[in-house]
Short mmCIF file of C-alpha atoms in Angstrom, two decimals:
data_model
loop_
_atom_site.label_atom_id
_atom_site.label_comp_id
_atom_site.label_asym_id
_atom_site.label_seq_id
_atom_site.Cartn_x
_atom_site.Cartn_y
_atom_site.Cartn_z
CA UNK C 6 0.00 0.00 0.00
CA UNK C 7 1.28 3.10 -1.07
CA UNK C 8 2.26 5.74 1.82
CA UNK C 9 1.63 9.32 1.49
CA UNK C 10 4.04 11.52 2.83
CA UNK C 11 2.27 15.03 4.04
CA UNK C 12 4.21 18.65 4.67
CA UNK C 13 4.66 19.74 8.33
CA UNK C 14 2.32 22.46 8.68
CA UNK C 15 3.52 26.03 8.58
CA UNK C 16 3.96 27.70 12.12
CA UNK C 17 1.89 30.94 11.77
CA UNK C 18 3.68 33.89 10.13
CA UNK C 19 5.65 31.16 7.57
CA UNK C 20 2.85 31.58 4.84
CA UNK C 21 5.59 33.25 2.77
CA UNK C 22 8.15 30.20 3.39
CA UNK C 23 5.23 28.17 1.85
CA UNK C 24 4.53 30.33 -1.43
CA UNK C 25 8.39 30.00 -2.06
CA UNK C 26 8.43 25.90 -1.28
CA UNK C 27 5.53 25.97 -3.99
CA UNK C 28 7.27 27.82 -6.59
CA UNK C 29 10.20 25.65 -6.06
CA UNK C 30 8.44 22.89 -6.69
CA UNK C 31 7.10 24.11 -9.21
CA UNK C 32 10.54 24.99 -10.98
CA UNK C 33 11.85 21.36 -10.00
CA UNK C 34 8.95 19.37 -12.26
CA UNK C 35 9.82 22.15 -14.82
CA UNK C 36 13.42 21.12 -14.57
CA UNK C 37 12.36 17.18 -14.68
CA UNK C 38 9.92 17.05 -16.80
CA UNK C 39 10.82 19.76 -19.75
CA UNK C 40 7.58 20.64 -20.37
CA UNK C 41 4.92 23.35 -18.53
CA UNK C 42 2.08 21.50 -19.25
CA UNK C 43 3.66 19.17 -16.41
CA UNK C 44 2.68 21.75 -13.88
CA UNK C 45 -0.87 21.52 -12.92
CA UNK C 46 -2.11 22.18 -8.88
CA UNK C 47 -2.05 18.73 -7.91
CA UNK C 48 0.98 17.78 -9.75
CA UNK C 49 2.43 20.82 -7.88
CA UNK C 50 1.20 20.24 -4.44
CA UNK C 51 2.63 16.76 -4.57
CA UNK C 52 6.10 17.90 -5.18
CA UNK C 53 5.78 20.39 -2.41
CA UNK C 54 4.50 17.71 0.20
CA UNK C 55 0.96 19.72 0.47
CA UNK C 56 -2.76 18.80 -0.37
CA UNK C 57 -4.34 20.94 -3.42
CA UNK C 58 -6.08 23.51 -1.66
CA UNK C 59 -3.44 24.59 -0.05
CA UNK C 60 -2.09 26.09 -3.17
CA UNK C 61 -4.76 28.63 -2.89
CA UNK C 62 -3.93 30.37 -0.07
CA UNK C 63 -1.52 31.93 -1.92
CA UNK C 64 -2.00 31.30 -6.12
CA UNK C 65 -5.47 31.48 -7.18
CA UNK C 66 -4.41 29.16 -9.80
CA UNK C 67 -2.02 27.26 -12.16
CA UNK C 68 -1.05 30.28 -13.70
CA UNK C 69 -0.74 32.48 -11.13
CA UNK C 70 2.44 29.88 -10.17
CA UNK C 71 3.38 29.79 -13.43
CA UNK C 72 3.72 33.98 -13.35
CA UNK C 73 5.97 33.16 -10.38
CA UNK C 74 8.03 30.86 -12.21
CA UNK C 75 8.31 33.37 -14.65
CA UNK C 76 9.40 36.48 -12.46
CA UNK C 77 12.14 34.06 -11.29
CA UNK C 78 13.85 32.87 -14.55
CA UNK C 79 13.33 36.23 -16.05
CA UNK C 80 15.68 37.70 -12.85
CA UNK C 81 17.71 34.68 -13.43
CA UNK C 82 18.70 35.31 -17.20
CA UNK C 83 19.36 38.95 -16.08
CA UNK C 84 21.76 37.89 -13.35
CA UNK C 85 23.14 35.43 -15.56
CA UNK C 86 23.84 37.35 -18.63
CA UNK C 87 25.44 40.61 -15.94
CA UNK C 88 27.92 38.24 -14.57
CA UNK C 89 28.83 37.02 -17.32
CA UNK C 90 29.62 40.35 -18.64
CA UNK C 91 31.05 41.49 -15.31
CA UNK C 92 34.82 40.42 -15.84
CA UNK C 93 35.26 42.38 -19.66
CA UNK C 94 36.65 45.34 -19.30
CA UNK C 95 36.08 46.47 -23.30
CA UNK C 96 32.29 47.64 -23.73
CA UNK C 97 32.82 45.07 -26.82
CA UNK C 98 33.16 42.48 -24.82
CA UNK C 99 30.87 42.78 -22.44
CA UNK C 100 28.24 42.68 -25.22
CA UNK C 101 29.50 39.28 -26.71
CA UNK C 102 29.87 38.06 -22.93
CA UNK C 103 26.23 38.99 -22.39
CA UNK C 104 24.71 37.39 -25.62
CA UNK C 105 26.86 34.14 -25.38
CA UNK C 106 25.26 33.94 -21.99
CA UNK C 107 21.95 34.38 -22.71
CA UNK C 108 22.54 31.55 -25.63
CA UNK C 109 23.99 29.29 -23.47
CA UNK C 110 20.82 29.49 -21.16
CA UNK C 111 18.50 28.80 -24.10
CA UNK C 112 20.66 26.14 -24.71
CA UNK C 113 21.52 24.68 -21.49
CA UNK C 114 17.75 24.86 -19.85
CA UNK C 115 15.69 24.96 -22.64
CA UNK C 116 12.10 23.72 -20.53
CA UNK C 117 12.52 27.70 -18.59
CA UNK C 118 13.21 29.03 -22.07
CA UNK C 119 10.58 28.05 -23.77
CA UNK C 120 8.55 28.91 -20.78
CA UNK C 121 10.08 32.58 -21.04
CA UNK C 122 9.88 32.25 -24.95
CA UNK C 123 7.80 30.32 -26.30
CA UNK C 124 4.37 30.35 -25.18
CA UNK C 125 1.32 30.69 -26.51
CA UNK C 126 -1.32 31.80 -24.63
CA UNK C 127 -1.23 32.69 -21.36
CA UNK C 128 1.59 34.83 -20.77
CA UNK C 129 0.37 37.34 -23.66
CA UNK C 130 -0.34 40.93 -21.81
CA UNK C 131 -1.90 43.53 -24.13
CA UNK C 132 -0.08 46.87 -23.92
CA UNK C 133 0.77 49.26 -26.50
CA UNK C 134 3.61 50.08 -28.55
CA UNK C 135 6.59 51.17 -27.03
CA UNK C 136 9.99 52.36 -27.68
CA UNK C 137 11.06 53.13 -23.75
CA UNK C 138 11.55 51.19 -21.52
CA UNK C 139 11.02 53.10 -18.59
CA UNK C 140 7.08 53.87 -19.51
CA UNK C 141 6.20 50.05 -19.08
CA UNK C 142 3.50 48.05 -16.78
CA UNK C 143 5.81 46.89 -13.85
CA UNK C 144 5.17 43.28 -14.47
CA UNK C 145 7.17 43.67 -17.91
CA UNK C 146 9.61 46.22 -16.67
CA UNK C 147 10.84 43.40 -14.70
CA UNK C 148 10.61 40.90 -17.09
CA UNK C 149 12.13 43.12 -19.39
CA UNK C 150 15.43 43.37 -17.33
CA UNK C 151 17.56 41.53 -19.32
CA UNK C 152 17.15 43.21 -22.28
CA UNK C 153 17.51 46.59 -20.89
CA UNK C 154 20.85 44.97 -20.41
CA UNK C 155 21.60 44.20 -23.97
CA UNK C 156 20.32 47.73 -24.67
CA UNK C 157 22.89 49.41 -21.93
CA UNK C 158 25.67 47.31 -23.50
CA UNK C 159 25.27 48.36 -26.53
CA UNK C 160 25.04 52.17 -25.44
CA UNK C 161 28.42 51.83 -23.95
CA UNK C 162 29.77 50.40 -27.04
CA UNK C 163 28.54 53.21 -29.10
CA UNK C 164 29.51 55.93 -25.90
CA UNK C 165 32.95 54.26 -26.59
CA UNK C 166 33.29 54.93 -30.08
CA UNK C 167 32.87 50.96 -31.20
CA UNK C 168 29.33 50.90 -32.42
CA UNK C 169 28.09 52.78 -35.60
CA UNK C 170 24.34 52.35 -34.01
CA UNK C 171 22.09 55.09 -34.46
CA UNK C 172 18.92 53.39 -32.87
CA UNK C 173 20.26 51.34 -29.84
CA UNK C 174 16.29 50.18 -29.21
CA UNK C 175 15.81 49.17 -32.73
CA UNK C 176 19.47 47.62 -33.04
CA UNK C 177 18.76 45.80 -29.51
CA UNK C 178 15.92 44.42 -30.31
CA UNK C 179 17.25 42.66 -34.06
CA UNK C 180 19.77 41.80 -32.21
CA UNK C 181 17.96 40.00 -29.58
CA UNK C 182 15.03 38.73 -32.09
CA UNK C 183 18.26 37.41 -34.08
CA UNK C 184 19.51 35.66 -30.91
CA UNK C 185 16.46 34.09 -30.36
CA UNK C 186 15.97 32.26 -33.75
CA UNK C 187 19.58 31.07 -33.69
CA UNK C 188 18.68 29.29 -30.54
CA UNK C 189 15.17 28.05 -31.64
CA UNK C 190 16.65 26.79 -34.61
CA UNK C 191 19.17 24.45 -33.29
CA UNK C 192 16.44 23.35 -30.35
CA UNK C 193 13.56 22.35 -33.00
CA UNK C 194 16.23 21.28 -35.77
CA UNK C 195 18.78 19.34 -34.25
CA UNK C 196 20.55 17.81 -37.30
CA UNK C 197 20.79 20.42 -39.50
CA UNK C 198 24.89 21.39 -40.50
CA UNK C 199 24.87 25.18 -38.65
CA UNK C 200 27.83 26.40 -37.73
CA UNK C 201 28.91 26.62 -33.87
CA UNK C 202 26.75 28.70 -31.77
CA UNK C 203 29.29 30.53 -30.43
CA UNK C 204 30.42 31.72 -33.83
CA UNK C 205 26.95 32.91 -34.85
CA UNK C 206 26.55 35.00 -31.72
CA UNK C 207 29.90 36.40 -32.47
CA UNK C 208 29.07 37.24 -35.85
CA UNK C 209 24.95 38.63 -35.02
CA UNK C 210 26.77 40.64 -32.25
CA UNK C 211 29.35 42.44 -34.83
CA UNK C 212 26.76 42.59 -38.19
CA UNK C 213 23.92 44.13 -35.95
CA UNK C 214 25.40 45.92 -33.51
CA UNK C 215 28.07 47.72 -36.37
CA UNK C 216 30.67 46.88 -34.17
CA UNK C 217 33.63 48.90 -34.87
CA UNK C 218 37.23 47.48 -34.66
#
């Protein structure tokens, strides 16, 4: 007969210990099971040692868990693709650090990317045109971070007299959109004769960001 292992019950004033044991659990069948659809409340609740309703104490549903999951590996790319960047000392460099980073994390954990990426539905807010990003909703000024990033890099590059870029938003964002189908491409076509990815971030970085020698 199978046993069923239950949670100690939170002492009072530990409700936010519990919303972060969800999430975690939440990001650890993510990790395991590569794919979001994995993550439903009860599939959830058993990975965090709860019952169901427990969940909704603090997530009023799937997706509100999911959003969490989200916040997280958005702040994670950023912290990622910053450190990586943090040892350069040539603006240049820092910009190739950055995007080689944020490759190899498409690469390397591609369930959270396509999470971040490549959904469909759900994690589709309506707002309107924009070319700054300091005039967004605060839920995508966060999850925004990490391009603001790229965009900053490549303003030092041009403050430093190696970028010909006239439009660091526009160039950013080609650069970024160009990043992302590189990645895709090798994710949903395994087999087919690319070069390495580390040259094609090398060479997206130079052609689209006119670096200068």
């Amino acid at each position: 007969m199978e046993v069923q292992q239950h949670r100690t019950r939170n002492r009072r004033g530990e409700g936010a210990l519990l919303r972060d044991e969800i999430v975690a659990a939440a990001e650890r069948l993510l990790e395991r099971e590569g794919d979001e659809e994995a993550l439903t409340l009860r599939s959830v609740a058993r990975e965090a040692g709860i019952s169901a309703p427990s969940i909704y104490s603090h997530f009023a549903d799937r997706q509100a868990i999911i959003e969490a999951v989200l916040d997280i590996a958005f702040e994670r790319l950023r912290r990622l693709v910053l450190d990586a960047a943090e040892d350069a000392s040539d603006p240049v460099e820092r910009l190739l650090a950055g995007c080689q980073a944020y490759a190899g994390f498409a690469m390397n954990d591609p369930a959270r990317y396509r999470v971040l990426f490549g959904r469909q539905a759900a994690n589709r807010l309506q707002i309107a045109p924009f070319t700054d990003l300091g005039a967004l909703p605060e839920i995508w000024e966060r999850r925004l971070a990490a391009f603001k990033v790229l965009v900053d890099a490549l303003a030092a590059c041009v403050k430093a007299g190696r970028s010909a870029s006239t439009d660091l938003f526009a160039d950013a964002t080609t650069l970024w959109t160009s990043l992302h189908g590189a990645v895709t491409i090798r994710q949903f076509c395994p087999g087919m004769p690319l070069p390495p990815l580390d040259r094609t971030v090398d060479d997206l970085v130079r052609r689209i960001g006119q670096i200068r020698p």
